[in-house]
Each structure stands twice: as C-alpha cells, then as structure tokens.
Tab-separated table of C-alpha atoms in Angstrom:
chain	number	residue	atom	x	y	z
O	1248	MET	CA	-0.019	-0.044	-0.068
O	1249	ILE	CA	1.536	3.474	-1.046
O	1250	THR	CA	0.992	6.201	1.410
O	1251	GLY	CA	2.173	9.933	1.359
O	1252	LYS	CA	5.071	8.693	3.707
O	1253	THR	CA	5.990	6.186	1.168
O	1254	ILE	CA	6.214	9.260	-1.631
O	1255	ILE	CA	8.049	11.499	0.779
O	1256	GLU	CA	10.731	8.945	1.761
O	1257	LEU	CA	11.568	8.426	-1.697
O	1258	GLY	CA	12.149	12.206	-2.106
O	1259	TYR	CA	9.278	14.104	-3.234
O	1260	ARG	CA	7.675	16.831	-1.496
O	1261	PRO	CA	4.233	17.003	-0.188
O	1262	GLY	CA	1.445	18.821	-1.470
O	1263	GLU	CA	-2.108	18.657	-2.931
O	1264	TRP	CA	-0.826	16.794	-5.846
O	1265	LEU	CA	-0.603	13.709	-3.640
O	1266	LYS	CA	-4.288	13.684	-3.335
O	1267	ASP	CA	-4.517	12.142	-6.864
O	1268	ALA	CA	-0.868	10.501	-6.929
O	1269	ILE	CA	-1.530	8.279	-3.982
O	1270	PRO	CA	-4.973	6.485	-5.179
O	1271	HIS	CA	-3.604	6.485	-8.896
O	1272	ALA	CA	-0.533	4.733	-7.918
O	1273	ASN	CA	-2.419	2.149	-5.547
O	1274	GLU	CA	-5.063	1.553	-8.323
O	1275	ASN	CA	-2.314	0.927	-11.157
O	1276	LYS	CA	-0.069	-1.071	-8.438
O	1277	LEU	CA	2.914	0.854	-9.306
O	1278	GLU	CA	6.128	0.071	-7.850
O	1279	GLY	CA	9.799	0.468	-8.549
O	1280	ASP	CA	10.964	2.222	-11.684
O	1281	ALA	CA	7.391	2.359	-12.922
O	1282	LEU	CA	6.382	4.224	-9.694
O	1283	VAL	CA	9.018	6.647	-9.869
O	1284	GLU	CA	8.418	7.581	-13.779
O	1285	TYR	CA	4.878	8.167	-12.810
O	1286	LEU	CA	5.620	10.423	-9.863
O	1287	ASP	CA	8.223	12.263	-11.684
O	1288	SER	CA	5.579	12.996	-14.584
O	1289	VAL	CA	3.149	14.410	-11.857
O	1290	CYS	CA	5.251	15.964	-9.016
O	1291	PRO	CA	5.501	19.791	-9.187
O	1292	PRO	CA	8.845	20.957	-9.928
O	1293	PRO	CA	11.519	21.471	-7.209
O	1294	LEU	CA	11.004	24.815	-5.069
O	1295	ILE	CA	12.660	27.849	-6.582
O	1296	GLU	CA	14.553	29.579	-3.589
O	1297	PRO	CA	15.400	33.013	-3.602
O	1298	PHE	CA	19.299	33.878	-4.096
O	1299	GLU	CA	21.484	33.916	-0.782
O	1300	LYS	CA	23.183	36.830	-2.244
O	1301	PRO	CA	21.650	39.904	-4.332
O	1302	VAL	CA	22.491	40.011	-7.943
O	1303	SER	CA	24.646	42.799	-8.664
O	1304	TYR	CA	22.965	45.867	-10.283
O	1305	LYS	CA	24.276	49.387	-11.658
O	1306	LYS	CA	24.113	52.175	-9.313
O	1307	ASN	CA	23.553	55.366	-11.367
O	1308	ILE	CA	22.990	57.889	-8.268
O	1309	GLU	CA	25.083	59.714	-6.066
O	1310	ALA	CA	24.142	61.646	-3.021
O	1311	GLU	CA	25.038	65.145	-2.968
O	1312	SER	CA	23.633	65.997	0.495
O	1313	GLU	CA	23.284	64.687	3.771
O	1314	LEU	CA	19.572	64.480	3.021
O	1315	GLU	CA	19.989	62.459	-0.002
O	1316	GLU	CA	22.786	60.100	1.580
O	1317	SER	CA	19.547	58.829	3.892
O	1318	ASN	CA	17.565	58.369	0.821
O	1319	VAL	CA	20.546	56.803	-1.529
O	1320	GLU	CA	21.162	54.065	1.558
O	1321	ARG	CA	17.408	53.294	1.696
O	1322	VAL	CA	17.534	52.785	-1.986
O	1323	PHE	CA	20.288	50.213	-1.787
O	1324	GLU	CA	18.737	48.626	1.134
O	1325	THR	CA	15.798	47.729	-0.545
O	1326	MET	CA	17.371	46.960	-3.991
O	1327	ASP	CA	19.646	44.719	-2.168
O	1328	GLU	CA	16.709	42.561	-0.912
O	1329	LEU	CA	15.092	42.785	-4.063
O	1330	MET	CA	17.885	41.629	-6.207
O	1331	LYS	CA	17.504	38.120	-4.290
O	1332	THR	CA	14.270	37.475	-6.168
O	1333	PRO	CA	15.113	34.176	-8.000
O	1334	THR	CA	14.019	35.317	-11.320
O	1335	ILE	CA	16.382	38.321	-11.594
O	1336	VAL	CA	19.377	38.585	-13.647
O	1337	ASP	CA	20.128	42.012	-13.887
O	1338	GLY	CA	19.061	45.516	-12.635
O	1339	ALA	CA	19.749	49.484	-12.354
O	1340	VAL	CA	18.840	52.267	-10.213
O	1341	MET	CA	18.375	55.860	-11.721
O	1342	PRO	CA	19.382	59.354	-9.988
O	1343	ASP	CA	15.760	60.007	-9.426
O	1344	ALA	CA	15.300	56.893	-7.395
O	1345	CYS	CA	13.559	56.944	-4.044
O	1346	PRO	CA	12.058	53.942	-1.949
O	1347	THR	CA	8.288	52.931	-2.018
O	1348	GLY	CA	7.016	50.561	0.215
O	1349	GLY	CA	9.096	47.980	2.356
O	1350	ILE	CA	12.193	46.481	2.120
O	1351	GLY	CA	12.540	44.531	-0.862
O	1352	GLN	CA	10.243	46.474	-3.188
O	1353	ILE	CA	11.125	47.767	-6.244
O	1354	PRO	CA	12.205	51.492	-5.777
O	1355	VAL	CA	10.677	54.702	-7.667
O	1356	GLY	CA	13.907	54.966	-10.103
O	1357	GLY	CA	14.553	50.948	-10.212
O	1358	VAL	CA	15.007	48.648	-13.159
O	1359	ALA	CA	14.470	45.122	-12.744
O	1360	VAL	CA	15.425	42.437	-15.541
O	1361	THR	CA	13.804	38.828	-15.079
O	1362	LYS	CA	13.778	36.007	-17.194
O	1363	ASN	CA	10.569	34.274	-18.317
O	1364	ALA	CA	8.864	35.955	-15.294
O	1365	ILE	CA	6.352	39.055	-15.198
O	1366	HIS	CA	6.084	40.901	-11.783
O	1367	PRO	CA	2.919	42.696	-11.147
O	1368	ALA	CA	4.239	44.596	-8.161
O	1369	MET	CA	7.321	45.732	-10.138
O	1370	HIS	CA	5.323	47.739	-12.451
O	1371	SER	CA	2.699	48.528	-9.716
O	1372	ALA	CA	-0.877	49.621	-9.717
O	1373	ASP	CA	-0.197	52.854	-12.102
O	1374	VAL	CA	0.512	50.485	-15.122
O	1375	CYS	CA	2.026	52.498	-18.050
O	1376	CYS	CA	2.127	55.692	-16.161
O	1377	SER	CA	3.356	57.890	-19.139
O	1378	VAL	CA	4.075	61.247	-20.789
O	1379	MET	CA	2.822	62.710	-23.979
O	1380	MET	CA	3.623	65.742	-25.760
O	1381	THR	CA	2.071	68.069	-28.424
O	1382	SER	CA	3.472	71.153	-30.064
O	1383	PHE	CA	0.939	73.537	-31.062
O	1384	GLY	CA	3.287	76.107	-32.938
O	1385	LYS	CA	3.534	79.823	-31.827
O	1386	VAL	CA	0.614	80.434	-29.885
O	1387	ASP	CA	0.182	81.999	-26.639
O	1388	PRO	CA	0.931	79.609	-23.911
O	1389	ARG	CA	-2.230	80.944	-21.667
O	1390	SER	CA	-4.855	80.165	-24.357
O	1391	VAL	CA	-3.354	76.461	-24.391
O	1392	LEU	CA	-3.516	76.329	-20.745
O	1393	ASP	CA	-7.222	77.647	-20.759
O	1394	ALA	CA	-8.158	75.521	-23.231
O	1395	ALA	CA	-6.787	72.343	-21.627
O	1396	HIS	CA	-8.186	73.260	-18.081
O	1397	SER	CA	-11.460	73.317	-19.638
O	1398	ILE	CA	-11.149	69.714	-21.064
O	1399	THR	CA	-8.859	67.679	-18.734
O	1400	HIS	CA	-10.260	66.042	-15.679
O	1401	PHE	CA	-8.196	65.484	-12.290
O	1402	GLY	CA	-9.273	63.788	-9.177
O	1403	GLY	CA	-10.802	60.377	-8.161
O	1404	GLY	CA	-13.345	58.888	-10.445
O	1405	GLY	CA	-14.358	59.220	-13.893
O	1406	ARG	CA	-16.106	61.816	-16.305
O	1407	ASP	CA	-19.652	62.236	-16.659
O	1408	ASP	CA	-18.916	63.470	-20.528
O	1409	LEU	CA	-17.289	60.410	-22.140
O	1410	PHE	CA	-15.313	60.298	-24.927
O	1411	ASP	CA	-15.936	57.947	-27.698
O	1412	PHE	CA	-14.681	54.432	-26.961
O	1413	PRO	CA	-12.941	52.354	-30.059
O	1414	VAL	CA	-15.124	49.341	-30.675
O	1415	GLU	CA	-11.820	47.260	-31.630
O	1416	LEU	CA	-10.369	48.075	-28.103
O	1417	GLU	CA	-13.227	46.976	-26.362
O	1418	GLU	CA	-13.242	43.834	-28.131
O	1419	GLN	CA	-9.696	43.272	-27.147
O	1420	ILE	CA	-10.656	43.952	-23.770
O	1421	MET	CA	-13.390	41.583	-23.524
O	1422	GLU	CA	-11.156	38.669	-24.995
O	1423	ASN	CA	-8.379	38.732	-22.566
O	1424	TYR	CA	-8.794	36.857	-19.549
O	1425	PHE	CA	-7.661	39.265	-17.300
O	1426	LEU	CA	-9.773	42.003	-18.417
O	1427	ASN	CA	-13.202	40.654	-19.781
O	1428	ASN	CA	-15.451	41.796	-17.044
O	1429	LYS	CA	-17.785	44.690	-16.520
O	1430	ARG	CA	-15.817	46.481	-14.078
O	1431	SER	CA	-12.627	46.461	-16.273
O	1432	LEU	CA	-14.688	47.848	-19.264
O	1433	GLN	CA	-16.610	50.344	-17.025
O	1434	LEU	CA	-13.414	51.613	-16.004
O	1435	ALA	CA	-12.027	51.812	-19.415
O	1436	LYS	CA	-15.053	53.820	-20.519
O	1437	THR	CA	-15.463	56.204	-17.848
O	1438	HIS	CA	-11.739	56.836	-16.848
O	1439	LEU	CA	-11.055	57.700	-20.514
O	1440	GLY	CA	-9.937	61.421	-20.334
O	1441	THR	CA	-9.091	61.493	-16.773
O	1442	GLN	CA	-5.505	62.173	-15.346
O	1443	GLY	CA	-6.015	60.995	-11.272
O	1444	ASP	CA	-4.168	63.003	-8.720
O	1445	GLY	CA	-0.535	62.789	-6.838
O	1446	ASN	CA	2.170	63.666	-9.472
O	1447	HIS	CA	0.182	63.373	-12.409
O	1448	PHE	CA	-0.026	66.755	-14.317
O	1449	LEU	CA	-0.582	68.865	-17.260
O	1450	TYR	CA	1.937	71.304	-18.289
O	1451	ILE	CA	2.425	73.890	-20.681
O	1452	GLY	CA	5.767	75.381	-21.700
O	1453	VAL	CA	8.026	76.858	-24.512
O	1454	SER	CA	10.539	75.080	-26.755
O	1455	LYS	CA	13.794	76.525	-25.983
O	1456	ALA	CA	14.807	75.408	-29.498
O	1457	THR	CA	11.971	76.495	-31.693
O	1458	GLY	CA	9.627	78.824	-29.432
O	1459	GLU	CA	6.806	76.841	-30.247
O	1460	THR	CA	4.251	76.178	-27.162
O	1461	ILE	CA	3.989	72.734	-26.012
O	1462	MET	CA	1.454	70.979	-23.871
O	1463	VAL	CA	2.835	67.719	-21.892
O	1464	THR	CA	0.509	65.443	-19.974
O	1465	HIS	CA	1.401	62.772	-17.271
O	1466	HIS	CA	-0.686	60.108	-15.897
O	1467	GLY	CA	-1.244	56.323	-16.154
O	1468	SER	CA	-3.791	53.766	-16.752
O	1469	ARG	CA	-6.221	54.977	-13.987
O	1470	GLY	CA	-8.723	52.668	-12.795
O	1471	PHE	CA	-8.592	50.388	-15.643
O	1472	GLY	CA	-4.936	49.430	-15.138
O	1473	ALA	CA	-5.217	49.339	-11.243
O	1474	ASN	CA	-7.879	46.468	-11.837
O	1475	LEU	CA	-5.361	44.309	-13.877
O	1476	TYR	CA	-2.787	44.962	-11.729
O	1477	ARG	CA	-4.838	43.630	-8.644
O	1478	LYS	CA	-5.864	40.499	-10.856
O	1479	GLY	CA	-2.269	39.986	-11.708
O	1480	MET	CA	-1.337	40.321	-7.905
O	1481	LYS	CA	-3.621	37.469	-7.154
O	1482	VAL	CA	-2.541	34.997	-9.911
O	1483	ALA	CA	1.268	35.866	-9.067
O	1484	GLU	CA	0.676	34.909	-5.419
O	1485	ASN	CA	-0.844	31.469	-6.698
O	1486	PHE	CA	2.268	30.686	-8.519
O	1487	ARG	CA	4.412	32.159	-5.528
O	1488	LYS	CA	2.972	29.721	-3.090
O	1489	GLU	CA	3.521	26.665	-5.531
O	1490	LEU	CA	6.937	27.587	-6.881
O	1491	SER	CA	8.739	29.970	-4.400
O	1492	PRO	CA	6.896	30.370	-1.158
O	1493	ASP	CA	10.213	31.675	0.488
O	1494	THR	CA	10.497	34.717	-2.179
O	1495	LEU	CA	8.782	38.001	-0.825
O	1496	LYS	CA	4.911	37.818	-1.467
O	1497	GLY	CA	5.267	41.460	-2.896
O	1498	ASN	CA	7.762	39.791	-5.506
O	1499	ALA	CA	5.691	37.431	-6.727
O	1500	TRP	CA	5.742	36.440	-10.304
O	1501	ILE	CA	3.603	34.913	-13.315
O	1502	PRO	CA	5.774	32.687	-15.295
O	1503	TYR	CA	5.602	33.731	-19.118
O	1504	SER	CA	6.053	30.386	-19.991
O	1505	GLU	CA	2.411	29.588	-18.732
O	1506	GLU	CA	-0.765	30.443	-20.444
O	1507	GLU	CA	-1.348	33.247	-17.685
O	1508	GLY	CA	1.967	34.775	-18.568
O	1509	LYS	CA	1.236	35.196	-22.078
O	1510	SER	CA	-2.269	36.524	-21.520
O	1511	TYR	CA	-0.916	38.823	-18.770
O	1512	TRP	CA	1.619	40.223	-21.342
O	1513	GLU	CA	-1.386	40.909	-23.731
O	1514	ALA	CA	-3.287	42.448	-21.051
O	1515	LEU	CA	-0.382	44.667	-20.497
O	1516	GLN	CA	-0.338	45.765	-24.223
O	1517	ILE	CA	-4.173	46.534	-24.035
O	1518	VAL	CA	-3.270	48.634	-21.050
O	1519	ARG	CA	-0.801	50.347	-23.099
O	1520	GLU	CA	-3.040	51.130	-26.001
O	1521	TRP	CA	-5.781	52.457	-23.673
O	1522	THR	CA	-3.175	54.752	-21.870
O	1523	LYS	CA	-2.001	55.999	-25.038
O	1524	LEU	CA	-5.246	56.796	-25.798
O	1525	ASN	CA	-6.195	58.498	-22.560
O	1526	HIS	CA	-3.216	61.009	-23.490
O	1527	THR	CA	-4.518	61.346	-27.140
O	1528	VAL	CA	-8.117	62.360	-26.420
O	1529	LEU	CA	-7.026	65.136	-24.063
O	1530	HIS	CA	-4.198	66.523	-26.612
O	1531	GLN	CA	-6.836	66.042	-29.638
O	1532	ALA	CA	-9.547	68.007	-28.007
O	1533	THR	CA	-7.000	70.697	-26.867
O	1534	THR	CA	-6.043	71.101	-30.387
O	1535	GLU	CA	-9.624	71.126	-31.611
O	1536	SER	CA	-10.717	73.972	-29.075
O	1537	LEU	CA	-7.822	75.765	-30.199
O	1538	ASN	CA	-8.907	75.297	-34.173
O	1539	THR	CA	-5.034	74.599	-35.138
O	1540	GLU	CA	-3.054	71.822	-36.191
O	1541	PRO	CA	-0.106	70.155	-34.028
O	1542	THR	CA	3.243	70.319	-35.442
O	1543	LEU	CA	4.447	67.364	-33.387
O	1544	ARG	CA	3.292	64.835	-31.008
O	1545	PHE	CA	5.010	61.768	-29.553
O	1546	TRP	CA	4.833	59.875	-25.890
O	1547	ASN	CA	6.735	57.331	-24.014
O	1548	GLU	CA	5.984	55.605	-21.119
O	1549	HIS	CA	8.215	55.237	-17.723
O	1550	ASN	CA	6.236	52.702	-15.698
O	1551	PHE	CA	6.102	49.331	-17.296
O	1552	VAL	CA	7.281	46.334	-18.425
O	1553	PHE	CA	9.245	45.755	-21.437
O	1554	LYS	CA	10.322	42.651	-23.330
O	1555	ASP	CA	13.618	41.764	-25.124
O	1556	ASP	CA	13.196	37.737	-26.056
O	1557	ASP	CA	13.081	36.192	-22.831
O	1558	LEU	CA	14.020	38.958	-20.585
O	1559	PHE	CA	11.727	41.152	-19.086
O	1560	TYR	CA	12.398	44.763	-18.196
O	1561	HIS	CA	10.412	46.152	-15.271
O	1562	ALA	CA	10.932	50.041	-15.240
O	1563	LYS	CA	9.312	51.342	-12.056
O	1564	GLY	CA	9.764	55.201	-12.848
O	1565	ALA	CA	12.502	54.815	-15.577
O	1566	THR	CA	12.336	56.157	-19.116
O	1567	PRO	CA	13.485	53.608	-22.038
O	1568	LEU	CA	16.259	55.027	-24.073
O	1569	SER	CA	16.267	52.129	-26.828
O	1570	ASP	CA	13.974	52.052	-29.561
O	1571	LYS	CA	13.433	48.233	-28.925
O	1572	PHE	CA	11.355	49.243	-26.180
O	1573	VAL	CA	9.185	51.820	-27.502
O	1574	PRO	CA	7.635	50.437	-30.883
O	1575	ASP	CA	5.857	53.703	-31.914
O	1576	SER	CA	9.178	55.976	-30.805
O	1577	HIS	CA	9.286	59.283	-32.723
O	1578	GLU	CA	13.060	59.372	-33.800
O	1579	GLY	CA	14.164	58.361	-30.526
O	1580	LEU	CA	12.782	61.156	-28.668
O	1581	ARG	CA	11.626	60.627	-25.029
O	1582	LEU	CA	10.115	63.266	-22.201
O	1583	VAL	CA	11.803	63.667	-18.770
O	1584	PRO	CA	9.756	65.863	-16.709
O	1585	LEU	CA	11.535	67.394	-13.606
O	1586	ASN	CA	8.776	69.648	-11.545
O	1587	MET	CA	6.468	72.421	-12.278
O	1588	SER	CA	9.037	75.020	-12.211
O	1589	GLU	CA	11.673	73.239	-14.205
O	1590	PRO	CA	12.048	72.395	-17.715
O	1591	VAL	CA	10.549	69.139	-19.367
O	1592	LEU	CA	13.760	67.655	-20.909
O	1593	ILE	CA	13.599	66.240	-24.444
O	1594	VAL	CA	16.485	63.225	-24.479
O	1595	LYS	CA	17.818	60.571	-26.950
O	1596	GLY	CA	20.127	58.072	-26.105
O	1597	GLU	CA	21.305	54.468	-26.503
O	1598	ALA	CA	21.438	51.427	-24.492
O	1599	SER	CA	24.748	50.549	-22.693
O	1600	GLU	CA	25.818	48.088	-20.092
O	1601	ASN	CA	25.678	50.717	-17.373
O	1602	ASN	CA	22.006	52.042	-18.094
O	1603	LEU	CA	20.358	48.769	-19.347
O	1604	GLY	CA	18.552	51.164	-21.989
O	1605	PHE	CA	16.736	53.577	-19.528
O	1606	ALA	CA	17.017	57.226	-18.198
O	1607	PRO	CA	15.480	58.655	-15.342
O	1608	HIS	CA	11.741	59.467	-15.243
O	1609	GLY	CA	12.016	62.682	-13.467
O	1610	ALA	CA	13.536	64.317	-10.387
O	1611	GLY	CA	12.217	61.981	-7.638
O	1612	ARG	CA	11.731	62.647	-4.250
O	1613	ASN	CA	14.474	62.487	-0.944
O	1614	VAL	CA	11.681	62.181	1.725
O	1615	SER	CA	7.823	61.120	1.791
O	1616	ARG	CA	4.890	63.310	0.862
O	1617	THR	CA	3.941	63.188	4.821
O	1618	GLN	CA	7.513	64.284	5.684
O	1619	HIS	CA	7.445	66.982	3.217
O	1620	ILE	CA	4.350	68.548	4.544
O	1621	LYS	CA	5.577	68.339	8.145
O	1622	SER	CA	8.584	70.232	7.113
O	1623	LYS	CA	6.602	73.362	6.286
O	1624	VAL	CA	4.654	73.555	9.506
O	1625	GLY	CA	4.662	76.896	10.835
O	1626	LYS	CA	4.090	78.566	7.151
O	1627	GLU	CA	0.509	79.613	5.716
O	1628	MET	CA	-0.183	77.284	2.834
O	1629	GLN	CA	-0.842	80.112	0.499
O	1630	GLU	CA	2.464	81.648	1.252
O	1631	ILE	CA	4.436	78.338	0.665
O	1632	PHE	CA	2.364	78.104	-2.890
O	1633	LEU	CA	3.136	81.676	-3.806
O	1634	GLU	CA	6.804	81.487	-3.004
O	1635	GLU	CA	7.501	78.212	-4.933
O	1636	THR	CA	5.207	79.079	-7.928
O	1637	LYS	CA	6.238	82.807	-8.808
O	1638	GLY	CA	6.104	83.837	-12.201
O	1639	LEU	CA	4.153	80.759	-13.169
O	1640	ASP	CA	0.535	80.012	-13.691
O	1641	VAL	CA	-0.160	77.139	-11.489
O	1642	ARG	CA	-3.641	75.805	-10.900
O	1643	PHE	CA	-4.814	73.138	-8.741
O	1644	PHE	CA	-8.120	71.147	-10.390
O	1645	SER	CA	-9.748	70.616	-7.165
O	1646	GLY	CA	-9.106	74.447	-5.926
O	1647	HIS	CA	-7.099	73.183	-3.069
O	1648	ILE	CA	-3.351	73.485	-2.786
O	1649	ASP	CA	-1.330	70.214	-2.375
O	1650	ILE	CA	2.089	71.410	-1.190
O	1651	SER	CA	3.357	67.873	-1.628
O	1652	GLU	CA	3.654	68.641	-5.142
O	1653	LEU	CA	5.273	72.181	-5.046
O	1654	PRO	CA	8.679	72.158	-6.443
O	1655	SER	CA	10.512	71.643	-3.037
O	1656	ALA	CA	8.922	68.133	-2.560
O	1657	TYR	CA	11.309	66.963	-5.315
O	1658	LYS	CA	15.265	66.189	-5.774
O	1659	ASN	CA	17.260	68.953	-7.274
O	1660	ALA	CA	16.613	69.058	-10.845
O	1661	GLU	CA	19.918	70.297	-11.739
O	1662	ALA	CA	21.480	67.391	-9.727
O	1663	VAL	CA	19.835	64.922	-11.869
O	1664	GLN	CA	20.620	66.314	-15.084
O	1665	ARG	CA	24.205	66.201	-13.631
O	1666	GLN	CA	24.251	62.647	-13.008
O	1667	MET	CA	22.314	61.779	-16.254
O	1668	LYS	CA	25.626	63.206	-17.720
O	1669	THR	CA	28.008	61.389	-15.437
O	1670	PHE	CA	26.402	57.858	-15.709
O	1671	GLY	CA	25.460	58.381	-19.519
O	1672	LEU	CA	21.705	58.162	-19.192
O	1673	GLY	CA	20.554	60.207	-22.371
O	1674	GLU	CA	21.689	63.531	-24.053
O	1675	VAL	CA	19.312	66.599	-23.502
O	1676	VAL	CA	18.450	67.779	-26.991
O	1677	ASP	CA	15.725	70.398	-26.344
O	1678	GLU	CA	14.041	71.800	-23.134
O	1679	ILE	CA	10.503	72.935	-22.481
O	1680	MET	CA	10.506	75.883	-20.505
O	1681	PRO	CA	7.475	76.213	-17.880
O	1682	TYR	CA	4.583	78.711	-18.205
O	1683	GLY	CA	2.120	76.972	-16.072
O	1684	CYS	CA	0.613	73.582	-15.311
O	1685	ILE	CA	-2.645	71.794	-13.774
O	1686	MET	CA	-2.144	69.346	-11.257
O	1687	ALA	CA	-5.051	67.795	-9.038
O	1688	GLY	CA	-4.310	69.482	-5.550
O	1689	ASP	CA	-6.054	67.997	-2.454
O	1690	TRP	CA	-8.875	66.909	-3.966
O	1691	GLN	CA	-10.130	64.708	-1.099
O	1692	VAL	CA	-11.006	67.776	0.761
O	1693	ASP	CA	-14.159	67.890	-1.197
O	1694	ALA	CA	-14.484	63.860	-1.647
O	1695	PRO	CA	-18.026	62.779	-2.181
O	1696	TRP	CA	-17.701	60.615	0.934
O	1697	LYS	CA	-16.371	63.601	2.841
O	1698	LYS	CA	-19.180	65.870	1.926
O	1699	ARG	CA	-21.891	63.293	2.856
O	1700	ARG	CA	-20.053	63.087	6.438
O	1701	ARG	CA	-20.282	66.861	6.823
O	1702	LYS	CA	-23.949	66.985	5.665
O	1703	LYS	CA	-24.867	64.193	7.822
O	1704	ARG	CA	-23.265	66.084	10.693
O	1705	GLY	CA	-24.858	69.245	9.871
O	1706	ARG	CA	-28.242	67.612	10.275
C-alpha cells in the first residue's frame, strides 16, 4: 500500500498533488521504476529558492547632500533585498530613485530584469504611467492652458461627459482573460480622458529650441490598469505559493511560459494602448478647441514592463531610451519631466551596459509626501504656494493646494541632470521651459464621501 509517507521517503515533496497521485499509484499497482516514472511526471517542480546574495546591479546615483545620503542608503537597502528574487538577472538604479513600500520592493527609479517572468508589483498599480507632448506652434501659452483646463479631469473617479470608445479596443478587452469583466470595461470607458491625482499633471511650456508652445500630460492607466494589477497580483501569488514560497510576497511573479503569463503580457499591451489613447483624447480635444494643427506629437511610458526575447525589463519610474522598447518611437525622442518650475527635458540615448537602455523619469523625492508636509509646519499654505510658483500659472483642479507637489518636494533638478551626464543616461536635445501647469491638488477635501459626512453631521 503506497502512502504519502512512502512518496516523501522517495524524496518527493508533499503537497496537494498527492491527493491524486496516491490513489492512482495504488489502483495501478505501481512500484519500482514504474512508480518513480509516474511520480516524476506528476510531481510539481522543485521549489525555487531566493538567492542567498543579491544579483549585482548598476548604481547610477550619487548622494550630493546629507538628506540624499539617507535616501540613497534606503534605495540600496531595498534593492539589495529585491535582487535576491530568483527570477532576476540584472538591475539598475536611476538618479531620481527613492524607496516606496517596504524593504525588498522595487524603488521608484528602479529597473529589474527578469527571465521568463512578469512581476506585477514591479510595475505597480499605476500601469503604464507615461508622458505625451503636443507642439501647437507659436501660440499664446495661456490660451493653451485655458483650453486644456476646460477639457481635462483630475481627481478621483471618472467623467460624466465620456469620450467615444473604440469598438476594436472594447473587443480586445473582452477577449482577454485578465480584462474580460464588466468592471474593467466600465473603468476603461469612464476613466478615459482623466488624469488622476498625486504627481500627475498637465504642463504648458515653450520649446527652448523652436519657441513653440508645447503641452505635456503625465498620467497612467487609472482604474483600468489598477484593476488589471489587482488581478495580476492574485494570480502571481498563487504561483508564488506553488513555486517559491520563500520569495517575498510582493515579488511574486507570473511565469511567461504559462498560459496566464502570455495572457497577462497581452493585457499589458491592451492597457498600454488604452493609456496612449487616454493622453491622445485630451491632446486632440485641446487642439480642436484651439482650432489649430499640431506640429509634433509623441509619447513614452516610464512605468511599465518591456520585453526583449525572454527577458522582461520592469521599469518602475525609468524612461526607456532604446527604441527596441518603444515600438511607436518618434526619432528616438523621450520626455523626462522634473518639477513644475523646471523644464521638461527632451532626450535621446542608446542602451549601454551601465544604463540597461533606460534614463530617469523625473526628479524623484528624497522624503515622503507626509515628511515634506511636516517640514513646512509654521508657514501658511498660500505663502508657500506663492513663494514656490512665482512667475508661473499654476492651477489645482480641485481648488485646494497640495504642497506635497510643489517644487521643494522634489530632488534638485540640476543634480539629476548632472548625474544623467555622469552615468550616460541620455542626452538633452531640447528643453520645454515652464509657463504653467494643472494638477489635481488636494481633491479629497471635497471628496464625495467627506461631503456626505459633513452633511450628515450638519443635520
């Protein structure tokens, strides 16, 4: 009589698979080589253990102040743990890097290269966060900002005035395992033409090279992408429990060799297409409002997964330089925003052993939003706002200032650019000089649930 103990003594690991294997072996009276051959065919593969030591990675960052020293130390600490993930083969840190979440979670400004594995947490819930620019020619910057302000949408939730939704894209959504549900489709339709909150923005500036007025938008895939992320994390966790239970839960992965891996990759491409459309509808509506024709438009993501053969480059806040990562690249040009009072950089570059094909995605932070807000205690919010936005037309869509998004909340822009040169992270070919911008602001002050509470208390 074959029992679980019999099989374990033969060197096989226990698990759910034994429930089917034991009765099959007994019913077919398997023994000796026949038993071993059968068990080999049904036993799950050996557990994949995290590396004892981290895989080495490129450190394209230098601390230039005491505050930055602490930030860089924490970035390296979390990267050292991340690089023990058993799918990882290479990695890099950009000059704008800052930690997010616990130790072992990929930092903003981090790149993790894995083999045949997609890690949802390494692209995060803001799937395909990206930037798009449109040049309107030599028109008044304020007229562009006013037109865009009347069209865009920041804050929580979706729009009431929906944009037309492509039939082909809807069909792609409904044919994909990860996306084919009413919730995904509802979010895809109602969030189209919205920009969210946090560090997302609509920026108006003037090209240093041409004098043309340019609009830049920054946002990701909103609730549509976040819904994919949640489902992807559940599937990845199931694989982690089966394949590598000692890997950190946050670094779970979906094997690309499995049907789920290929389906998830396809879902990411659909989300990418939606996100590009999300930028485009805002740019096109602004163009039509101005009754003009754009002279140039291009975009690039900086929070995504990029595939090169069997390698997956997870860029958590890193701009792809190499055209092999950007199928709709325009002359190799990329956008790297800094902060509302600094230029948006237009850069070009090539992949190297040091940069892995990436550049920074912005200026990054040295401290959290909460820490930054605490550092401003004692000053009036309006005073801080006027000091930091002097000479700029800065608007908060909600009508409430968010000081955690003002220039002082970010790393020194000049330092980021210096380190781009030092580490060969792209060449600046033009700068979009700031005129003004729109951000969400502290939209939760007037969030619907808070209004309901206040109304209830007022009764």
